[in-house]
GROMACS .gro file of C-alpha atoms in nm:
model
  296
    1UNK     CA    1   0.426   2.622   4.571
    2UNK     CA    2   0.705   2.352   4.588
    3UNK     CA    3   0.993   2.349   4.400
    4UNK     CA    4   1.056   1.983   4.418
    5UNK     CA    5   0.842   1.695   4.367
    6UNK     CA    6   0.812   1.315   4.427
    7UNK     CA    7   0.898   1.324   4.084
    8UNK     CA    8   1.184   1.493   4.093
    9UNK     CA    9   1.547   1.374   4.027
   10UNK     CA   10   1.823   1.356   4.305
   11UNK     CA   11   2.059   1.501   4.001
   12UNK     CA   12   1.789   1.768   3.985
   13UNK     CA   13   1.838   1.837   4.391
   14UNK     CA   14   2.215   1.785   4.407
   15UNK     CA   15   2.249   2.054   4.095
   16UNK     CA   16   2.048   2.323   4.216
   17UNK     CA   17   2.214   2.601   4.314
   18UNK     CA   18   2.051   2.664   4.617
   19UNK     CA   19   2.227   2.340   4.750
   20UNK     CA   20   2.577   2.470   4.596
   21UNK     CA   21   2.862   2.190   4.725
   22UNK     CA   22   2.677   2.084   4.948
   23UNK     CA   23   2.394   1.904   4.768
   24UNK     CA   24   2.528   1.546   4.748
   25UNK     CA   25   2.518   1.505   5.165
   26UNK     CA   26   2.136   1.496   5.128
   27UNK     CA   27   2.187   1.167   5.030
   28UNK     CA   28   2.375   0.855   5.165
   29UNK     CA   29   2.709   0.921   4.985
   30UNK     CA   30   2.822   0.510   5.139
   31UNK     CA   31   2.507   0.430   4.909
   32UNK     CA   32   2.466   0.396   4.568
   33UNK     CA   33   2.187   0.638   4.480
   34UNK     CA   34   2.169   0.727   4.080
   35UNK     CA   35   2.142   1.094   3.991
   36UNK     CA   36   1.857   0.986   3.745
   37UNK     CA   37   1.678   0.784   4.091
   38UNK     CA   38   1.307   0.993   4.166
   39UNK     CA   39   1.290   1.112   4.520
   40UNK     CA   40   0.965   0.869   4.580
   41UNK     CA   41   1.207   0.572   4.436
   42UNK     CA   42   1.449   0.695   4.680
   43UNK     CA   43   1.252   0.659   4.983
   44UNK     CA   44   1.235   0.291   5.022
   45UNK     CA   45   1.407   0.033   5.252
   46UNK     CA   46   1.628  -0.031   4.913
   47UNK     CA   47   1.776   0.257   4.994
   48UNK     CA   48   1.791   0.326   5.360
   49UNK     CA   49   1.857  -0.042   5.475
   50UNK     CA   50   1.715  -0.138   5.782
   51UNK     CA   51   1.432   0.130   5.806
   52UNK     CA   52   1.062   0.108   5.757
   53UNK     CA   53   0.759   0.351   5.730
   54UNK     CA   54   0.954   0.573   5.476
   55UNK     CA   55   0.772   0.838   5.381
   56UNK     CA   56   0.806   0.993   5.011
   57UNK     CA   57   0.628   1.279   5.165
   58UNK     CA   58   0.875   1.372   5.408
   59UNK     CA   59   1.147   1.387   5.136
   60UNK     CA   60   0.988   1.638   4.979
   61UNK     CA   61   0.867   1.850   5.256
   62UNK     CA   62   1.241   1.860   5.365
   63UNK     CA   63   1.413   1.902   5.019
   64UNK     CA   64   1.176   2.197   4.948
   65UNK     CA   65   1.167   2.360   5.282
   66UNK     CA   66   1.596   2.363   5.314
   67UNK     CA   67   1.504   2.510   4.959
   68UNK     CA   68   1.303   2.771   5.055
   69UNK     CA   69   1.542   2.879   5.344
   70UNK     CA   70   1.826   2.907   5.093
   71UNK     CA   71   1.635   3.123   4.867
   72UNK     CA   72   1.621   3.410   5.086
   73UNK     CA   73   1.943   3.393   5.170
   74UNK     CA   74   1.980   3.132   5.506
   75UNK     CA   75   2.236   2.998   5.540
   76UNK     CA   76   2.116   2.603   5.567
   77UNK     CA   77   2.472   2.439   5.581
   78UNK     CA   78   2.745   2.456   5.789
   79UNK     CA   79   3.091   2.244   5.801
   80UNK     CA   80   3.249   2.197   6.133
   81UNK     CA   81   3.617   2.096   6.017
   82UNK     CA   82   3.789   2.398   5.833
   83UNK     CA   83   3.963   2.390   5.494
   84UNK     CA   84   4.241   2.348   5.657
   85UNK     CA   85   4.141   2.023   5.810
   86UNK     CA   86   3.997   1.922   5.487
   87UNK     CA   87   4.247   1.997   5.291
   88UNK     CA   88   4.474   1.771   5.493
   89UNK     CA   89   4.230   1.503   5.483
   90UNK     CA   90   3.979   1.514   5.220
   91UNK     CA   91   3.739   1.244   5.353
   92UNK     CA   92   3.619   1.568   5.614
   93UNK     CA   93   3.437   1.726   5.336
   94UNK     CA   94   3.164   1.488   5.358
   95UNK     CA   95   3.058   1.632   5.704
   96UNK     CA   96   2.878   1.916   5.818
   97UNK     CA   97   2.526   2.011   5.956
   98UNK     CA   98   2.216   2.121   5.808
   99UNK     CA   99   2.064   2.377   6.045
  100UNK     CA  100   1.669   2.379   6.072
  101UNK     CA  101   1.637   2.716   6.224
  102UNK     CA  102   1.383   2.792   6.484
  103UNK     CA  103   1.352   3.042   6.774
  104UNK     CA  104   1.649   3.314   6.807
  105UNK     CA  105   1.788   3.238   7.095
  106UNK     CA  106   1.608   2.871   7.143
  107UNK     CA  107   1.771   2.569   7.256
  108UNK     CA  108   1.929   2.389   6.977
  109UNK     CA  109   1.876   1.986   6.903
  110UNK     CA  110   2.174   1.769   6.736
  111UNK     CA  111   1.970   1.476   6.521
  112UNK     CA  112   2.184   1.183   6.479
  113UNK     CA  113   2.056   0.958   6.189
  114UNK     CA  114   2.115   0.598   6.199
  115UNK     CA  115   2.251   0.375   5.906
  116UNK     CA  116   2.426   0.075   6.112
  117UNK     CA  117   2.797   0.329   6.112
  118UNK     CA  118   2.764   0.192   5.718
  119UNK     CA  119   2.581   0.511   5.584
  120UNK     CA  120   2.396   0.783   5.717
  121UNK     CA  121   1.990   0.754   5.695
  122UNK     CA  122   1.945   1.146   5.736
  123UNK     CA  123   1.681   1.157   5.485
  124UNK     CA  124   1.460   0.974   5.715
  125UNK     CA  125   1.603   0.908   6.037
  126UNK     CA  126   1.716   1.285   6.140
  127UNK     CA  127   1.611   1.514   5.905
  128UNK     CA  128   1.253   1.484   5.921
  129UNK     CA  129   1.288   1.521   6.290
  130UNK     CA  130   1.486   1.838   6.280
  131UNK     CA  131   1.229   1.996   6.037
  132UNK     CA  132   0.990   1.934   6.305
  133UNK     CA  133   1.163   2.012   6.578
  134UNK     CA  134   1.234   2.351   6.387
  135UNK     CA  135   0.865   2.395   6.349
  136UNK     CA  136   0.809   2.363   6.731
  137UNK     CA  137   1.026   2.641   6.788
  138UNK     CA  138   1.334   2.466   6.864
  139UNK     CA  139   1.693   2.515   6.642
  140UNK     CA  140   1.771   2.157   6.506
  141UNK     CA  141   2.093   2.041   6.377
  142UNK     CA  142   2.087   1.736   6.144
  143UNK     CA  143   2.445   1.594   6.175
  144UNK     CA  144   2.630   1.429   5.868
  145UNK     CA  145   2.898   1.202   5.954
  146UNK     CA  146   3.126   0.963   5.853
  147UNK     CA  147   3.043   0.658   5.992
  148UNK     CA  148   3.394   0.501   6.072
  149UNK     CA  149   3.463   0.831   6.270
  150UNK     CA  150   3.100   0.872   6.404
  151UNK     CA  151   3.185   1.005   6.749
  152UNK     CA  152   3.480   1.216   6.666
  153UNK     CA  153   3.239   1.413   6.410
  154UNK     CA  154   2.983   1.453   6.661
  155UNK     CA  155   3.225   1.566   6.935
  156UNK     CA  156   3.385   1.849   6.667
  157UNK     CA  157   2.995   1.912   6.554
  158UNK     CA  158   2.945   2.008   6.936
  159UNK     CA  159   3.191   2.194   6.980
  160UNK     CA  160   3.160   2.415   6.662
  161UNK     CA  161   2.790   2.480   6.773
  162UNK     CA  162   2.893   2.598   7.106
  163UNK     CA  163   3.174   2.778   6.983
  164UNK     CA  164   2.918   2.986   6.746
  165UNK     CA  165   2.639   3.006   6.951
  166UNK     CA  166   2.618   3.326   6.885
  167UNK     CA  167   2.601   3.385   6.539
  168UNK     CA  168   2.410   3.102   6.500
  169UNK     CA  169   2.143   3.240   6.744
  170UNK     CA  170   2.126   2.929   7.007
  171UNK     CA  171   2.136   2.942   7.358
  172UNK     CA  172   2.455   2.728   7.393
  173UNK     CA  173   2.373   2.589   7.772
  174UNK     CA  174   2.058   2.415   7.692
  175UNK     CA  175   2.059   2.145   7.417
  176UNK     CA  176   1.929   1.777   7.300
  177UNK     CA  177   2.107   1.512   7.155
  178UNK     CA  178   1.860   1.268   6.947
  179UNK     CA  179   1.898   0.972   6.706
  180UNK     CA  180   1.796   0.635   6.602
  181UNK     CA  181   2.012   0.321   6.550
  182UNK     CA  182   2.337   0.401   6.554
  183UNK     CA  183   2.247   0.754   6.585
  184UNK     CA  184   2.139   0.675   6.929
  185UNK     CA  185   2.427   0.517   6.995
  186UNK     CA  186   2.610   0.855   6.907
  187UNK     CA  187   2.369   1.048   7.112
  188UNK     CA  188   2.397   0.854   7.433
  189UNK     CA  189   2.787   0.795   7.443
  190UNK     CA  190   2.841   1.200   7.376
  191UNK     CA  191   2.525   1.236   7.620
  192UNK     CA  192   2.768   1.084   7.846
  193UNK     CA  193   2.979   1.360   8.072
  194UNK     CA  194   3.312   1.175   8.101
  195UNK     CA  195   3.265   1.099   7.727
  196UNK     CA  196   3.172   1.390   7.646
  197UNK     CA  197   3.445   1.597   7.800
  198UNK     CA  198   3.750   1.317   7.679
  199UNK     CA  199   3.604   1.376   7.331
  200UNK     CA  200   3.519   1.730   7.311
  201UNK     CA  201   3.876   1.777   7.486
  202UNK     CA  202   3.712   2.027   7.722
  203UNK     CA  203   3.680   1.976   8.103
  204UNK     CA  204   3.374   2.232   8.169
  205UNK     CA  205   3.173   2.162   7.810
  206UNK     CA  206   2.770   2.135   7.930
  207UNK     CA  207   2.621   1.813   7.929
  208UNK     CA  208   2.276   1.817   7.722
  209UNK     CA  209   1.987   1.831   7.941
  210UNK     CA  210   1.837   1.517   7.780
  211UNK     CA  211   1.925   1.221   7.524
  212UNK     CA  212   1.634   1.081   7.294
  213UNK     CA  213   1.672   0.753   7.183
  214UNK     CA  214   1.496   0.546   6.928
  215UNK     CA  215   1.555   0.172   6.852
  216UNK     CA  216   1.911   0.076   6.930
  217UNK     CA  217   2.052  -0.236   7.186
  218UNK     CA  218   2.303   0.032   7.376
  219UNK     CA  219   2.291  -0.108   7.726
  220UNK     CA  220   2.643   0.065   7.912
  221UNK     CA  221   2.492   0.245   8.182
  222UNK     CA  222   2.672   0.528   8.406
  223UNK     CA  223   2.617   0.765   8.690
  224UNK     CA  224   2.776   0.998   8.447
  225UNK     CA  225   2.458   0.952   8.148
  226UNK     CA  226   2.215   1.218   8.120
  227UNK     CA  227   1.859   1.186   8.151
  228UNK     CA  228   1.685   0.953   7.896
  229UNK     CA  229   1.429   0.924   7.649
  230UNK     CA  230   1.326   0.618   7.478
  231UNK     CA  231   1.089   0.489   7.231
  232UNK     CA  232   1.098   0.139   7.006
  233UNK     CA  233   0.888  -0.089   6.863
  234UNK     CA  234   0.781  -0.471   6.997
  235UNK     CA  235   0.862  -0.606   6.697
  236UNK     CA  236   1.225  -0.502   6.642
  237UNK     CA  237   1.446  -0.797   6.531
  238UNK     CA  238   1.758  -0.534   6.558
  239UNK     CA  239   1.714  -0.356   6.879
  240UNK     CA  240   1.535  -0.567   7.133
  241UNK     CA  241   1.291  -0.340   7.328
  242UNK     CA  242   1.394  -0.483   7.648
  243UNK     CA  243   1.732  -0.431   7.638
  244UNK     CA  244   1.645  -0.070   7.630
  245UNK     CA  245   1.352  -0.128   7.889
  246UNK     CA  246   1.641  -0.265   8.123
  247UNK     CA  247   1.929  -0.012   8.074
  248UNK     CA  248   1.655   0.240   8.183
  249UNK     CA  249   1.539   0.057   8.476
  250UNK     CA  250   1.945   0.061   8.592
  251UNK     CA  251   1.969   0.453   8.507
  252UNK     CA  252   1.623   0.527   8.724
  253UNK     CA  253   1.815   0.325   8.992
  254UNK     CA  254   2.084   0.570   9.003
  255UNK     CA  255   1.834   0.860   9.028
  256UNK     CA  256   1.875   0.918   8.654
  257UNK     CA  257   1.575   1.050   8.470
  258UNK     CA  258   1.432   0.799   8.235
  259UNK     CA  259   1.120   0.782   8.014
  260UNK     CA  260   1.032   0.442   7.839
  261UNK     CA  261   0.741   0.411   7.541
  262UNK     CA  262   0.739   0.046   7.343
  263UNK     CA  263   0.493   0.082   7.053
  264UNK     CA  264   0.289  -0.259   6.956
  265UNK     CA  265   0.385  -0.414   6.587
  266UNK     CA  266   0.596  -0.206   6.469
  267UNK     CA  267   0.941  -0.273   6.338
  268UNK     CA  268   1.275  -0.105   6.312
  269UNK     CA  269   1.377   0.253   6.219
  270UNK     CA  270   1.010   0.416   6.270
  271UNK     CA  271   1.167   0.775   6.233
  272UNK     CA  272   0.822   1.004   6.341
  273UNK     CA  273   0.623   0.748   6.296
  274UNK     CA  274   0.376   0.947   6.106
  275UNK     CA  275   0.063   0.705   6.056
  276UNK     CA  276   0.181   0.462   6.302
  277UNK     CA  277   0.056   0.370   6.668
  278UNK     CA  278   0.372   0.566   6.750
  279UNK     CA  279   0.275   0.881   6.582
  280UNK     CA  280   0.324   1.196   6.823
  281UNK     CA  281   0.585   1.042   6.997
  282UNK     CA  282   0.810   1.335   6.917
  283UNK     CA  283   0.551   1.559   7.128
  284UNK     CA  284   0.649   1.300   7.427
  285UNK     CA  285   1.012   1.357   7.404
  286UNK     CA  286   0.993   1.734   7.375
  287UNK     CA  287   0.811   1.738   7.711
  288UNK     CA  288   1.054   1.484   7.836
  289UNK     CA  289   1.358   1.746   7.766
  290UNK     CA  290   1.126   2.074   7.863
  291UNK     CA  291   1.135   1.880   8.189
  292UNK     CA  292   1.488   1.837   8.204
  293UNK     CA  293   1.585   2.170   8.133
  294UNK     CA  294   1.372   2.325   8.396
  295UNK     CA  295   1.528   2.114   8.639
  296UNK     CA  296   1.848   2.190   8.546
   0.00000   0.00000   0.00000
């Protein structure tokens, strides 16, 4: 039985105990969302700028399933500055990670939701995707940032992870960085190893076995970049689909890994693509980083 509902209030989310401080970062806090706004009139473009094929659906599957976790007694949230850190700068406290557990022991995924470094789309442009990358077996992080300070976060969000492997139950060695938009932008400059290690601060931190990217005009290429993922639609007016076409046709030159799906008519910010000529595409890219890891 679900606790939530499309009908259900965002005040009614944010204020449930289950969700305790943390309840707001559901939502695009650089957005103006109304506590009194229904979670199906919260799933539009409106909203998450720059998206399409929202789903009201997947709002609600993820709302109640973090839910459920909570209730018996998961932890669902972590923050990766200390209260320390956000004591001395308060703007830290909108950060942290929702964890969508899988496998003890599994490789973890970081989802990096897009939002044009304005806002962060995680309702539809990471979360989703962690849920089912969860459901595969597979421990998914769902990464909220701040956008001026996107990479920094990410770097500190790494770190913390592999720091706490551990008690977090992840095998800290083999991971995925994914995102959309600006997300992917995130994903592919930390998916870098010279990046990675200047902004981690740490010369031997592993490289992720594989970066998935969806819709986003990154071209810098590297013989540092990890191996590559990418899908996007033919009818993007933000992220051209051969500007990612090409960037992958340099890394395969270099003996980089790529993989390169372009999906007819559709537009930006897909997220799963449920109903779409790009639904399952998620199935692609976990093959495409089960690959990876083996050679690794």
């Amino acid at each position: 039985m679900h606790h939530f509902t499309a009908n259900s209030t965002i005040r009614e989310v944010v204020n449930d105990p289950a969700f305790r401080d943390f309840g707001h970062l559901l939502f695009p806090v650089d957005r103006n969302v109304p506590g009194s706004m229904t979670l199906k009139a919260l799933t539009t473009s409106g909203i998450y700028i720059w998206y399409s094929d929202i789903r009201t659906e997947e709002t609600v599957d993820v709302v109640n399933y973090l839910y459920q976790e909570a209730a018996i007694d998961r932890q669902i949230f972590y923050r990766y500055y200390s209260d320390k850190e956000i004591a001395r700068n308060p703007e830290k406290a909108d950060t942290g990670l929702f964890f969508f557990r899988g496998r003890k022991g599994a490789p973890f995924v970081v989802n990096n939701a897009g939002g044009g470094f304005m806002y962060v789309a995680a309702m539809h442009d990471s979360f989703p995707h962690a849920l089912a990358l969860s459901r595969m077996g597979y421990n998914a992080f769902a990464i909220i940032y701040r956008p001026e300070t996107a990479y920094e976060d990410l770097a500190r969000a790494l770190v913390f992870i592999h720091d706490h492997a551990d008690s977090l139950g992840v095998d800290a060695n083999h991971y995925s960085l994914w995102g959309g938009s600006a997300g992917a932008r995130m994903a592919a400059v930390l998916g870098n190893k010279a990046y990675l290690q200047q902004l981690t601060g740490r010369s031997n931190f592993p490289q992720a076995d594989a970066i998935i990217m969806q819709y986003t005009g990154y071209d810098y290429v590297s013989r540092y970049d990890a191996p590559v993922y990418v899908c996007v639609g033919d009818r993007d007016g933000i992220a051209w689909w051969r500007t990612m076409q090409e960037r992958l046709k340099s890394l395969s030159s270099l003996g980089i890994p790529t993989e390169f799906h372009v999906y007819p008519g559709l537009t930006h910010g897909f997220g799963l693509g449920n109903g779409t000529v790009a639904e399952g595409w998620i199935d692609d890219a976990v093959r495409f980083w089960e690959k990876q890891m083996k050679h690794k």
